[in-house]
Each structure stands twice: as C-alpha cells, then as structure tokens.
PDB file of C-alpha atoms and ligand atoms in Angstrom:
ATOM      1  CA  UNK A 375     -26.050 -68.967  -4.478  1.00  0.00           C
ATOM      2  CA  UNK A 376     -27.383 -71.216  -7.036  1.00  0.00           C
ATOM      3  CA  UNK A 377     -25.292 -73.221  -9.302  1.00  0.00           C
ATOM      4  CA  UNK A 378     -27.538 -73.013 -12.008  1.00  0.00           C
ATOM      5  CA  UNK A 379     -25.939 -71.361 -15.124  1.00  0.00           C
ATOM      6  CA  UNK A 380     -27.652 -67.978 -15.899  1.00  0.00           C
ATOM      7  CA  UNK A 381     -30.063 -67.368 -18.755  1.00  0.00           C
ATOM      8  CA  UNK A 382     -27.777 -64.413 -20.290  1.00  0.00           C
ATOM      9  CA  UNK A 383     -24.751 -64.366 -21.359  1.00  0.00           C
ATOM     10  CA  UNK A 384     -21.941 -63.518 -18.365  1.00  0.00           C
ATOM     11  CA  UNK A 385     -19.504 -65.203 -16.220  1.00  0.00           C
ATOM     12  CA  UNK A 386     -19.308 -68.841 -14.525  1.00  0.00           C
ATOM     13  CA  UNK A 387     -19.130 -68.261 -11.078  1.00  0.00           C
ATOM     14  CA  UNK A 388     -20.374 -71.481  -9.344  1.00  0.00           C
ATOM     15  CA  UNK A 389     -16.647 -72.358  -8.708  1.00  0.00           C
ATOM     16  CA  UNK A 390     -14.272 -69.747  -9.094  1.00  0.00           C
ATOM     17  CA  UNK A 391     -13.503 -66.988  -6.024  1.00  0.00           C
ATOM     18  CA  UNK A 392     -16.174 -64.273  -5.404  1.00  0.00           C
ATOM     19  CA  UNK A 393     -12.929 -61.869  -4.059  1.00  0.00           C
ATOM     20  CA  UNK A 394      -9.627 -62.153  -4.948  1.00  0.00           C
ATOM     21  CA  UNK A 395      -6.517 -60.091  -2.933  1.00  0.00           C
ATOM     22  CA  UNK A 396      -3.673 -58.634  -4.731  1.00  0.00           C
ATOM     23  CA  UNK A 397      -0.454 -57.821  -3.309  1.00  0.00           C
ATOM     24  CA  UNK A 398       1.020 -56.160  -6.619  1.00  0.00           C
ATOM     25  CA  UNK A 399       4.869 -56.740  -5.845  1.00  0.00           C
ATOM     26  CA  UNK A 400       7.667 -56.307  -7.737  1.00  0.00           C
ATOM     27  CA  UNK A 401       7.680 -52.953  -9.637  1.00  0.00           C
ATOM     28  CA  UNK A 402      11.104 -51.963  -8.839  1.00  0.00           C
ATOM     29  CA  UNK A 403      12.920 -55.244  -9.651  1.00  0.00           C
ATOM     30  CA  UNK A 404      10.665 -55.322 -13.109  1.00  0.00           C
ATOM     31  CA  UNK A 405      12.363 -51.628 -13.672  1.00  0.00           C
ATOM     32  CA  UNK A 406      15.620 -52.778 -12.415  1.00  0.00           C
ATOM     33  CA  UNK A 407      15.804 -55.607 -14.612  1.00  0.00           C
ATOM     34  CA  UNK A 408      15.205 -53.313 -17.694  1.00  0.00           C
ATOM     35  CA  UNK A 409      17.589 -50.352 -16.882  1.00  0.00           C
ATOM     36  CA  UNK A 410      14.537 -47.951 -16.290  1.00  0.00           C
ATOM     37  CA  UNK A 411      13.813 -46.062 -13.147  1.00  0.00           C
ATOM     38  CA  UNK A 412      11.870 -47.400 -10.496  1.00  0.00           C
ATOM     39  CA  UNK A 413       8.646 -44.756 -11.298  1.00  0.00           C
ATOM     40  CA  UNK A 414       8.583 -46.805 -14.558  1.00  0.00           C
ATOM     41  CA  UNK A 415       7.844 -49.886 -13.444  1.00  0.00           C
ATOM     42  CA  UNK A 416       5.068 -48.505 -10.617  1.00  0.00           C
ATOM     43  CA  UNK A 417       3.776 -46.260 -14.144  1.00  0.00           C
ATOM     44  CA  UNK A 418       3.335 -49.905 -15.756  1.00  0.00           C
ATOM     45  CA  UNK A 419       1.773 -51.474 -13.066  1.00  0.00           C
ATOM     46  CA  UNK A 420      -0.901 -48.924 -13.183  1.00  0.00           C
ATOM     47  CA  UNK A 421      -1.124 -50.708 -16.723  1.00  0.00           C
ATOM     48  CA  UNK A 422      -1.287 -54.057 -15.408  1.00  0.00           C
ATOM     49  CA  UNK A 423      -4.011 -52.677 -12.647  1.00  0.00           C
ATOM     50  CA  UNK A 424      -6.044 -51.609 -15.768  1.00  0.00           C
ATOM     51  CA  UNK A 425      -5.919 -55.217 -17.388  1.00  0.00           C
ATOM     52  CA  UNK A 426      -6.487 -56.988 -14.388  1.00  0.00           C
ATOM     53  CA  UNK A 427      -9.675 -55.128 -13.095  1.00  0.00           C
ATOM     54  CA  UNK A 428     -11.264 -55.634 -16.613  1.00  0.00           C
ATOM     55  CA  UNK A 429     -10.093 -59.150 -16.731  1.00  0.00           C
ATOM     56  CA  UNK A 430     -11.894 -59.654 -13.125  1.00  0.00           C
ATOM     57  CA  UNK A 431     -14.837 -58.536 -14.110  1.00  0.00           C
ATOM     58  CA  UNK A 432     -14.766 -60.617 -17.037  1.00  0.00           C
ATOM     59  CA  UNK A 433     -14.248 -63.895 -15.265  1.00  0.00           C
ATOM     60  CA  UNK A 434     -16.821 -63.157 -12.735  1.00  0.00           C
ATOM     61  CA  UNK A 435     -15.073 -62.127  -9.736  1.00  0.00           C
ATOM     62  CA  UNK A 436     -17.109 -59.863  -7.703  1.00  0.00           C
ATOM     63  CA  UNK A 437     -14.798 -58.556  -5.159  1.00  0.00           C
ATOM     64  CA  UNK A 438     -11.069 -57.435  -6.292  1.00  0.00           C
ATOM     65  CA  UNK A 439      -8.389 -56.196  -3.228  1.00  0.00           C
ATOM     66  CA  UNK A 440      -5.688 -53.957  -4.234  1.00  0.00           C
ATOM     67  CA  UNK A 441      -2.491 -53.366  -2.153  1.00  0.00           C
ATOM     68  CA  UNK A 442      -1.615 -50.248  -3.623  1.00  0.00           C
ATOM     69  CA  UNK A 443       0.190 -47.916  -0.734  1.00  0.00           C
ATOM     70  CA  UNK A 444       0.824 -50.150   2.553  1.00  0.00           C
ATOM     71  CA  UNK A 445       1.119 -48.178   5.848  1.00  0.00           C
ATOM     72  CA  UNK A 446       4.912 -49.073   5.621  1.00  0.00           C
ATOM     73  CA  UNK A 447       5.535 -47.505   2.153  1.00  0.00           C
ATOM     74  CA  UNK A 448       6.183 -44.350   4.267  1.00  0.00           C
ATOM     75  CA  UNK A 449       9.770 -45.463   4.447  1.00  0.00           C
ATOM     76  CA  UNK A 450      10.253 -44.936   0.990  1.00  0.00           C
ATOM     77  CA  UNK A 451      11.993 -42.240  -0.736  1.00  0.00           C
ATOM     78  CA  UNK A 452       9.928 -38.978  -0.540  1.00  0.00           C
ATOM     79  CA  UNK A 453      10.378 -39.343  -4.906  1.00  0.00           C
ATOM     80  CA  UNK A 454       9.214 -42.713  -4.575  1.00  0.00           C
ATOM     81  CA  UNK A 455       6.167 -41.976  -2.256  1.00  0.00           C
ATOM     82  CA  UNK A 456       5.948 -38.504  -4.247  1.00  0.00           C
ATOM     83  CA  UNK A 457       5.248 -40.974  -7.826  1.00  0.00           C
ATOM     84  CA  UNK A 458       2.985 -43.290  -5.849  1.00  0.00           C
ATOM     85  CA  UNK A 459       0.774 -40.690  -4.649  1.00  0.00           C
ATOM     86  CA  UNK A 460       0.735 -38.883  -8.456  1.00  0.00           C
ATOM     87  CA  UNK A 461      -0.030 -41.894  -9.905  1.00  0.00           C
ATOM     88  CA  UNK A 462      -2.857 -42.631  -7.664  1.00  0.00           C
ATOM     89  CA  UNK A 463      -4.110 -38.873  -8.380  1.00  0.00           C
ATOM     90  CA  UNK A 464      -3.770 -39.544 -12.516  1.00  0.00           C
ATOM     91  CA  UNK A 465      -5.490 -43.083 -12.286  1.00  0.00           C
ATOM     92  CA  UNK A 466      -8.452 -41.765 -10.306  1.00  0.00           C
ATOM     93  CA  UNK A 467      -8.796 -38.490 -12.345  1.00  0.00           C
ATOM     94  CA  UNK A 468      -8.355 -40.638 -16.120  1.00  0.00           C
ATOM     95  CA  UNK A 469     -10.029 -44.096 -14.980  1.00  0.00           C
ATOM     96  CA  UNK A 470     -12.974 -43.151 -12.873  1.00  0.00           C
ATOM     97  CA  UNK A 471     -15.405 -42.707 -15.586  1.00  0.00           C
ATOM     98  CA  UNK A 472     -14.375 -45.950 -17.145  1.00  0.00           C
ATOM     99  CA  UNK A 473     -14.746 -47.589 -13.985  1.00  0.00           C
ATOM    100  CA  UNK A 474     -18.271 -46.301 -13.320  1.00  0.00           C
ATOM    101  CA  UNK A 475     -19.268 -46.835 -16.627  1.00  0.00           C
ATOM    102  CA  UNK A 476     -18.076 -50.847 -16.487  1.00  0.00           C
ATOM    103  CA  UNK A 477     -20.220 -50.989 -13.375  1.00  0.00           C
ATOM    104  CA  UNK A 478     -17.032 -50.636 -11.139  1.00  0.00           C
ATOM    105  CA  UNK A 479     -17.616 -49.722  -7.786  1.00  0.00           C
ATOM    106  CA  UNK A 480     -14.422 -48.511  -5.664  1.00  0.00           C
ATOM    107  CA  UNK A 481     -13.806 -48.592  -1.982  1.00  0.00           C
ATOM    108  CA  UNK A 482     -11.322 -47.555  -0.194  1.00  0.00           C
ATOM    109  CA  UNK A 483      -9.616 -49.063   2.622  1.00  0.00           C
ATOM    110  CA  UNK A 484      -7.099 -48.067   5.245  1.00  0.00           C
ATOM    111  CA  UNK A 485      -6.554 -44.861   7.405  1.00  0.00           C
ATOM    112  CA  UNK A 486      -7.437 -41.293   5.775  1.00  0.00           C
ATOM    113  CA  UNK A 487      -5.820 -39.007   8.360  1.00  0.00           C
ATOM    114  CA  UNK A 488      -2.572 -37.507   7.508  1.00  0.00           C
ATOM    115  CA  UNK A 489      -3.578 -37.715   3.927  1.00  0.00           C
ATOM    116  CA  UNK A 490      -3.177 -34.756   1.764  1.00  0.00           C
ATOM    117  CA  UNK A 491      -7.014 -33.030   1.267  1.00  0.00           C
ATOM    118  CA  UNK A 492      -6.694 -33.772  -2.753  1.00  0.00           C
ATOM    119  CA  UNK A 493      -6.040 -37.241  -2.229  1.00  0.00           C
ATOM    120  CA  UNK A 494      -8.815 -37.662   0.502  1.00  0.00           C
ATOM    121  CA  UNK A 495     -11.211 -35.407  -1.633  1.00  0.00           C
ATOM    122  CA  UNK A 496     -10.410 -37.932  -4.625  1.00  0.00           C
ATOM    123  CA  UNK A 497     -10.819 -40.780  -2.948  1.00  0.00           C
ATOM    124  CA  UNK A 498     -14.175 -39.414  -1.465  1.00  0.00           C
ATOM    125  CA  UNK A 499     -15.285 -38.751  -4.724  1.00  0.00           C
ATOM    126  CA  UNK A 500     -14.368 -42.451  -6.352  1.00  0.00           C
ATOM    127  CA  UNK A 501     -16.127 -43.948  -3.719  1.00  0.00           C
ATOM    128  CA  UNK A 502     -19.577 -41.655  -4.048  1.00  0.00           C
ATOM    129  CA  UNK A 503     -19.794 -41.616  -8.125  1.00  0.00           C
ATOM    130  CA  UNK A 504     -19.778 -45.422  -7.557  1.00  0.00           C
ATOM    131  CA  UNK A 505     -21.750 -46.082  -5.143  1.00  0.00           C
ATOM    132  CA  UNK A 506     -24.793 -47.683  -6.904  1.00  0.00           C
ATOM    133  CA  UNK A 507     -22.081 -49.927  -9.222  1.00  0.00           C
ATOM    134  CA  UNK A 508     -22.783 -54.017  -8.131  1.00  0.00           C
ATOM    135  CA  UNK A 509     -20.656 -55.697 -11.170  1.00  0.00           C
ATOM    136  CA  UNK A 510     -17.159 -55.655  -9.048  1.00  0.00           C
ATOM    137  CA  UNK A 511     -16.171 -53.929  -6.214  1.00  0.00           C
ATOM    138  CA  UNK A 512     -12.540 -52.606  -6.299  1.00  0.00           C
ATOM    139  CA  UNK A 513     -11.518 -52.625  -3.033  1.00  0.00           C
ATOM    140  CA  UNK A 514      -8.406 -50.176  -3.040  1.00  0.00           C
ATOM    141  CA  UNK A 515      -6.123 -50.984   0.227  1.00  0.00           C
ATOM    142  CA  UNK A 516      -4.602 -47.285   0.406  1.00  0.00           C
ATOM    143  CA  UNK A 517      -2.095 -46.657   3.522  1.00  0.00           C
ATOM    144  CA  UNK A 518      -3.198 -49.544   4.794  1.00  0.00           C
ATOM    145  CA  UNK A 519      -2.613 -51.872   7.159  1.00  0.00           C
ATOM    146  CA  UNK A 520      -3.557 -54.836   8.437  1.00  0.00           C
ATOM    147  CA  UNK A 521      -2.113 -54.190  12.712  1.00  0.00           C
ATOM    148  CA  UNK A 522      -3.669 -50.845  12.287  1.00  0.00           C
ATOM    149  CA  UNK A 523      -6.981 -51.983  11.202  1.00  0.00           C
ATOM    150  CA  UNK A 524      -7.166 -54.656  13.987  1.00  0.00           C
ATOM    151  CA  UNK A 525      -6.160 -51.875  16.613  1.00  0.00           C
ATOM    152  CA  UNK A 526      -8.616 -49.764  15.375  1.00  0.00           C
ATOM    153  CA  UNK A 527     -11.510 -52.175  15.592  1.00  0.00           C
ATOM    154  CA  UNK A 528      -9.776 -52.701  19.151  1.00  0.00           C
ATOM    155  CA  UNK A 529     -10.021 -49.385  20.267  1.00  0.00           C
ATOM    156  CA  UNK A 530     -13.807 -48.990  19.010  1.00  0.00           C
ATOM    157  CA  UNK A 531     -14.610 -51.809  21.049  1.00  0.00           C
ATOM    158  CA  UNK A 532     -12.887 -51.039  24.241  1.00  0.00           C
ATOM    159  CA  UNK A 533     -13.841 -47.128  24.164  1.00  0.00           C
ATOM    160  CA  UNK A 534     -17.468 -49.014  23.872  1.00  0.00           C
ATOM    161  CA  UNK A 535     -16.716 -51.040  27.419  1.00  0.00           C
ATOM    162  CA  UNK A 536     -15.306 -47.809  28.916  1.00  0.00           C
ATOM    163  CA  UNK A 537     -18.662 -46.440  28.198  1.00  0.00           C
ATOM    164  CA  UNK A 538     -20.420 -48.507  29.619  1.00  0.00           C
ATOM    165  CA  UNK A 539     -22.067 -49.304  26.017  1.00  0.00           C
ATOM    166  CA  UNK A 540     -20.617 -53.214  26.039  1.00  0.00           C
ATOM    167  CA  UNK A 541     -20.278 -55.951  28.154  1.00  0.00           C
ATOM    168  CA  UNK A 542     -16.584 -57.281  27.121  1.00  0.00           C
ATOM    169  CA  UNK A 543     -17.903 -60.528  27.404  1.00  0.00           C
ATOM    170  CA  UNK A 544     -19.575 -59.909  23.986  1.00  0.00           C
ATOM    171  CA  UNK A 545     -16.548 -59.551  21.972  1.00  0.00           C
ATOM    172  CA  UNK A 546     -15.622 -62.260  20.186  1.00  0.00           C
ATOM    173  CA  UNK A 547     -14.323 -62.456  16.251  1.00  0.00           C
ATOM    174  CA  UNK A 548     -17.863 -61.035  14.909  1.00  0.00           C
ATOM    175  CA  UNK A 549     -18.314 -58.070  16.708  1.00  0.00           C
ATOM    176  CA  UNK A 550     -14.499 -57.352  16.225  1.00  0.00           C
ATOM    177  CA  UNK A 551     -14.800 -58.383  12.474  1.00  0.00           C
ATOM    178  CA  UNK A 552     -17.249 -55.622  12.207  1.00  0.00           C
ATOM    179  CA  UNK A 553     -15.319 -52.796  12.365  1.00  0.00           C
ATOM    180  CA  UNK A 554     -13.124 -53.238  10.010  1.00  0.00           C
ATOM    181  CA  UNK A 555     -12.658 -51.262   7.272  1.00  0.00           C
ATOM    182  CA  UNK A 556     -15.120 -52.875   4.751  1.00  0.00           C
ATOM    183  CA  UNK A 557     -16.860 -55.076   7.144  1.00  0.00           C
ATOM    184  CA  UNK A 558     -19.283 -56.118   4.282  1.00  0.00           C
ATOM    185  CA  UNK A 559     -17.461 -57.253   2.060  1.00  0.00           C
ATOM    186  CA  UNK A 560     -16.466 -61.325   2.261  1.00  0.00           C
ATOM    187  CA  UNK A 561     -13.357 -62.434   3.531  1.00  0.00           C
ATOM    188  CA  UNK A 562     -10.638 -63.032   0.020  1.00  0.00           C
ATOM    189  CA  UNK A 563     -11.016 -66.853  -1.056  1.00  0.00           C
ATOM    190  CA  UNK A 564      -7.677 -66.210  -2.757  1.00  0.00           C
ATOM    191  CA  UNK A 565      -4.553 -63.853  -2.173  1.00  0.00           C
ATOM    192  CA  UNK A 566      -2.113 -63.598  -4.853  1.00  0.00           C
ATOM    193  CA  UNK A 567       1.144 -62.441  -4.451  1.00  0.00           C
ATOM    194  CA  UNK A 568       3.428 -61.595  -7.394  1.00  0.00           C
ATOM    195  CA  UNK A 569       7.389 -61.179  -7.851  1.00  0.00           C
ATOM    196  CA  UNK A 570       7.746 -64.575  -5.843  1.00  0.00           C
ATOM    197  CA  UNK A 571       7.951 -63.508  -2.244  1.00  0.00           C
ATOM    198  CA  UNK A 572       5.587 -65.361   0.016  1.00  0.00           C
ATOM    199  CA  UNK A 573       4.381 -63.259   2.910  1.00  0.00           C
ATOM    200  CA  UNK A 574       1.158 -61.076   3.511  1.00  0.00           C
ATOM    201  CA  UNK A 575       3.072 -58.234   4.365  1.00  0.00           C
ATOM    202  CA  UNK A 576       0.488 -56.633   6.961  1.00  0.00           C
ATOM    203  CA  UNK A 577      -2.374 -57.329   4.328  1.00  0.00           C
ATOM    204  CA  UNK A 578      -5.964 -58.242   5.381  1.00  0.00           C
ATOM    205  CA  UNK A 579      -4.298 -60.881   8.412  1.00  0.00           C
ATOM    206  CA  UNK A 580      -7.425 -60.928  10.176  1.00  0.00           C
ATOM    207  CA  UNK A 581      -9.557 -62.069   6.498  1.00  0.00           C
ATOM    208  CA  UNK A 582      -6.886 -64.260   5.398  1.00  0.00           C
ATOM    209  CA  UNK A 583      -7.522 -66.599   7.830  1.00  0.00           C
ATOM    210  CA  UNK A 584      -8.700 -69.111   5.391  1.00  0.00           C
ATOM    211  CA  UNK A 585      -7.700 -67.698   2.332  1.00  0.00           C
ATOM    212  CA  UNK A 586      -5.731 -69.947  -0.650  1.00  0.00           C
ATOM    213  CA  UNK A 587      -2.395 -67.951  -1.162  1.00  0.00           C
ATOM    214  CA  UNK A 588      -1.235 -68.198  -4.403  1.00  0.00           C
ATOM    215  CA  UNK A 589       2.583 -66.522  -4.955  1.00  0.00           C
ATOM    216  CA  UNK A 590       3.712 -65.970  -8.331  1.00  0.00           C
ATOM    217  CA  UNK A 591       6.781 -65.748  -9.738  1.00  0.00           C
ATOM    218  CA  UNK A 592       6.084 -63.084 -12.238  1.00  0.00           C
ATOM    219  CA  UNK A 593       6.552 -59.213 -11.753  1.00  0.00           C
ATOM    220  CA  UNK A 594       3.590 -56.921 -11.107  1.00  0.00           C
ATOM    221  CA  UNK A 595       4.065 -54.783 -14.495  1.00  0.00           C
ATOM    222  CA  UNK A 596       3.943 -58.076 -16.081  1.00  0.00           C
ATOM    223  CA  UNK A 597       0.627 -59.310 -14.906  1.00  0.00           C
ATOM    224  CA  UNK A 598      -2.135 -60.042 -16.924  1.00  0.00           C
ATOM    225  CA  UNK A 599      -5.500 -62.175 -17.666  1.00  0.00           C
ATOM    226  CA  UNK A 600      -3.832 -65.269 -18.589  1.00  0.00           C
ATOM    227  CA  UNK A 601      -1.786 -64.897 -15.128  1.00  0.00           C
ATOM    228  CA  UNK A 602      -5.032 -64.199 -13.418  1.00  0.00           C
ATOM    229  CA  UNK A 603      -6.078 -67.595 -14.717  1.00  0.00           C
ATOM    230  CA  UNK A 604      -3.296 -69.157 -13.441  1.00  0.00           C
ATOM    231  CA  UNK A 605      -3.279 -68.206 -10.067  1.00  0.00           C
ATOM    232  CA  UNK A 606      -7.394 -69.113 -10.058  1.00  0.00           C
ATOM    233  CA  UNK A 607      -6.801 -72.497 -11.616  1.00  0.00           C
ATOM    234  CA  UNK A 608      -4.355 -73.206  -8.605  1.00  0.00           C
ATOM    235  CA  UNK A 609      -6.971 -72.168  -6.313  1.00  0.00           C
ATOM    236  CA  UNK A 610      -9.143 -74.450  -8.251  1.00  0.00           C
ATOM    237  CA  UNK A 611      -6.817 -77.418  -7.861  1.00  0.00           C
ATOM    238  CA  UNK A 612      -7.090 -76.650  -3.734  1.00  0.00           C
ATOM    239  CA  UNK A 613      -9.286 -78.436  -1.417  1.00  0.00           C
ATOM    240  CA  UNK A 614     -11.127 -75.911   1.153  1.00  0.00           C
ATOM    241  CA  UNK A 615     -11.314 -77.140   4.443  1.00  0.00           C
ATOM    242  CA  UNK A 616     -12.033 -74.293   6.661  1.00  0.00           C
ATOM    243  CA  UNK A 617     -11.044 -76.288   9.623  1.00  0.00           C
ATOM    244  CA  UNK A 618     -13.417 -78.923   8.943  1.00  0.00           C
ATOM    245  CA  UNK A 619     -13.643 -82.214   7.221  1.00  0.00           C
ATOM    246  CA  UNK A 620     -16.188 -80.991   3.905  1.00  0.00           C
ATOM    247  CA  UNK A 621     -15.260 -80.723   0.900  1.00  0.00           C
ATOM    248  CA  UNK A 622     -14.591 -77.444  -1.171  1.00  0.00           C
ATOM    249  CA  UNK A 623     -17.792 -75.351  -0.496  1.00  0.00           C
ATOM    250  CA  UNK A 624     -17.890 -72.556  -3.594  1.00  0.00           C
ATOM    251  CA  UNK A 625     -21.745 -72.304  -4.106  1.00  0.00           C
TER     252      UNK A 625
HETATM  253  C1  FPP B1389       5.341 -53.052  -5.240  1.00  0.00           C
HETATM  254  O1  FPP B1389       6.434 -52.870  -6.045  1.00  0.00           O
HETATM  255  C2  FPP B1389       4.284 -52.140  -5.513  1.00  0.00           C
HETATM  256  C3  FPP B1389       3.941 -51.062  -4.733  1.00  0.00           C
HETATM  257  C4  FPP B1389       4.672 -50.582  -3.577  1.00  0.00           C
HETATM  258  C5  FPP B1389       2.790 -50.276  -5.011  1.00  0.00           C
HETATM  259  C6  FPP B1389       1.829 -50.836  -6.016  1.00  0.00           C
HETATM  260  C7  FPP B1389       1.460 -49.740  -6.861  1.00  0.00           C
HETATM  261  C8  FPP B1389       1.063 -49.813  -8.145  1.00  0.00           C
HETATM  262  C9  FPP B1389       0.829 -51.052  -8.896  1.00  0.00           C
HETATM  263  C10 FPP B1389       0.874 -48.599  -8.877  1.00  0.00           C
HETATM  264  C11 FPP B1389       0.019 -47.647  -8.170  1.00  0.00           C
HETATM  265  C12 FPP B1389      -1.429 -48.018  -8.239  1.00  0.00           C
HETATM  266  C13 FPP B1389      -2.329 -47.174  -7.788  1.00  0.00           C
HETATM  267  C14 FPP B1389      -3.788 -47.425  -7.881  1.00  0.00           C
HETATM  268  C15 FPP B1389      -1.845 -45.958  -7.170  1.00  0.00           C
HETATM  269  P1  FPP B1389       7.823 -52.607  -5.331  1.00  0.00           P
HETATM  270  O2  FPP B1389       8.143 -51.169  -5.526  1.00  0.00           O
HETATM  271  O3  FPP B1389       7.772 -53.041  -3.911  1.00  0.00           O
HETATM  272  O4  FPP B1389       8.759 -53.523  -6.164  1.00  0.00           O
HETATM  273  P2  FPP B1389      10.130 -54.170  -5.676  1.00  0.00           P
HETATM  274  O5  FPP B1389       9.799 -55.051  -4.500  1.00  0.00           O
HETATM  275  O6  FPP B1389      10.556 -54.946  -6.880  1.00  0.00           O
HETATM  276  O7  FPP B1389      11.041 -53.041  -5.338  1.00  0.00           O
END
C-alpha cells in the first residue's frame, strides 16, 4: 500500500490500523453506576456501536471487530440474553440501510446453529444486502468464540486426513488459519478493551497473536470518537515487532 496521500479528499491511512477489535465491556457496571437496569446500559451501547462504526469509517479504518454476544453469554439471565438478542434484531432491522448506504459491509462471525431462524435469517440478510460495500467491513463476532473457532478449523482439517484428502504433514498455521471464520480478512493490528479489564476473553486468540491491546478504563455506553482516538494514538506510540528486529511496518 502506498504511502502517498490520495488525490481526494478521505482518510490518512499510511499509519493508523487497517482493523481494529472491540471487546465492548462494561454495560452493566455503566447501568449500575446510574441506578438503571442492566438492558439500559446494553440499549446505550447500541448507541455507542452507532458512533463508533461512523467514527471508523471516518478515520480510515477498514476493518472494525465487534464482540457483541460471546459463546459464554449463554450463562446469562434468559432476560438478559432475551434483551441482547432483541437488540441485535432492532439494530439490524433500523441500521441496515444506513449501513449499506455508508458503504458498510457486515459479516458475521461465530457459530449459527442453535440460533433462532429470525436471527439467522437477519443475519443472512445483513451480510447479502452488503456484500458489494468495500468502505469498512463490520465484522460482527455473534456467539462467538475464539476455542470454538480453532476446534472447528481443527475438525475440518482432520475430517480432511481421515479422508484421505490431506497429508497431516501439511498443516501448519496457514492452512489452519484458513478456516476460520473470516479467513480473509487481516489479523486486528489493535484490540481495545473497555471498562478496564485486561483479558481477551475467548476473542480472536488465534489473530491476536500480534495484535497491540489497548484496555480502557472507560465504560462501553460511554465510548466515543475522541476515545477511539485515544486508544489509536496509543497504538501509535507502540513499536511493532512481530518477532523481529524492524521497525513498525504500517504501509
Ligand atoms: C458487555 O457488557 C457487553 C456485552 C455482553 C454485549 C455487548 C453488546 C452491546 C454493545 C449491545 C448489543 C449490540 C449488538 C449489535 C447486538 P457487560 O454486560 O458484560 O457489562 P458488565 O461487565 O459491566 O456487566
């Protein structure tokens, strides 16, 4: 990728991360904090979802990760899973349009089965309107999770050996890298994590492996451009390795 500045008007992005992770923590304690109920504070981070896709765009990201419904949020309350799920249904049915129209193009990661038909049929029809969209793919991590998506890939690969289709002497990190989920897609140059705790949480383990992690103290619902900023200023301020000597790469 050149580092030339385009011709048009439109983003930087000879520096800043081409896909960013979000673990979107702290709903509850944001609710808690104000005396509301915890389907509040998940309500307002659909508000601070809104902002942040927008404000990605804006700053040139390309590739934006979502942690919106983990494989472990099944040990929720049924109410709480029961909000999660509506809200998921009401930001797909209000926000799709806007999102194809801003050139949005949503994928969806994580394991279908088990999922009610509406959900599935929603999220099947997010990810075909958009399709064609190149300014930013949303990549929305929906019971997901990161063991599940490694075992997966596992069991492709071994039911291939069974077979008789592959030598297991071909597997190495490629061939199990692709089949993942969105095997396309570039591993995240930055994770952010908001609400202050620092773990991944069972969230894209296998891409992180050279990922900057950025933790935040801030609540989800509280989120915004300026925070975005933040967290991509730190990642500016980090020297990339990758297990070598260079320097930062970015172009
Ligand atoms: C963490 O807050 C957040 C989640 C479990 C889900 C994230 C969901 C949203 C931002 C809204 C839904 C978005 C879509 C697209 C459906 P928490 O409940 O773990 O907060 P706590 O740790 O403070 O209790």
């Amino acid at each position: 990728m050149s580092n030339a500045a385009p011709a048009t008007e439109g983003p930087d992005r000879s520096d800043g991360p081409l896909h960013v992770a979000i673990i979107m923590d702290g709903n509850g304690r944001w609710a808690a904090a104000r005396g509301l109920p915890r389907a509040e504070g998940h309500r307002r981070g659909v508000e601070a979802l809104r902002r942040v896709v927008r404000a990605a765009s804006e700053l040139g990201i390309l590739h934006l990760t979502i942690f919106s419904f983990s494989a472990e949020n099944w040990s929720r309350p049924a109410s709480e899973i029961g909000d999660l799920f509506g809200l998921l249904r009401r930001f797909i049915r209000n926000d799709l349009a806007t999102l194809h129209r801003d050139g949005v193009r949503v994928r969806v990661i994580g394991e279908r089965a088990g999922l009610e038909p509406d959900i599935c049929a929603l999220l099947n029809e997010a990810e075909e309107l958009t399709r064609a969209n190149t300014r930013l793919n949303l990549i929305v991590a929906f019971n997901y999770g990161s063991r599940q998506e490694i075992a997966n890939a596992a069991q492709r690969l071994a039911r291939e050996v069974a077979e008789g289709r592959r030598d297991p002497s071909s597997i190495d990190a490629d061939a199990l890298g692709q089949y993942l989920d969105a095997p396309d897609i570039p591993d995240p140059d930055l994770i952010i994590r908001t609400s202050g705790e620092q773990r991944l949480s069972n969230f894209l383990m296998w891409q992180a492996a050279y990922s900057e992690l950025v933790f935040v103290p801030i609540h989800w619902p509280d989120f915004d451009k300026a925070a975005l900023e933040g967290a991509i200023a730190e990642y500016a301020r980090r020297e990339r390795r990758f297990g070598g000597l260079a320097a930062k790469t970015g172009s």
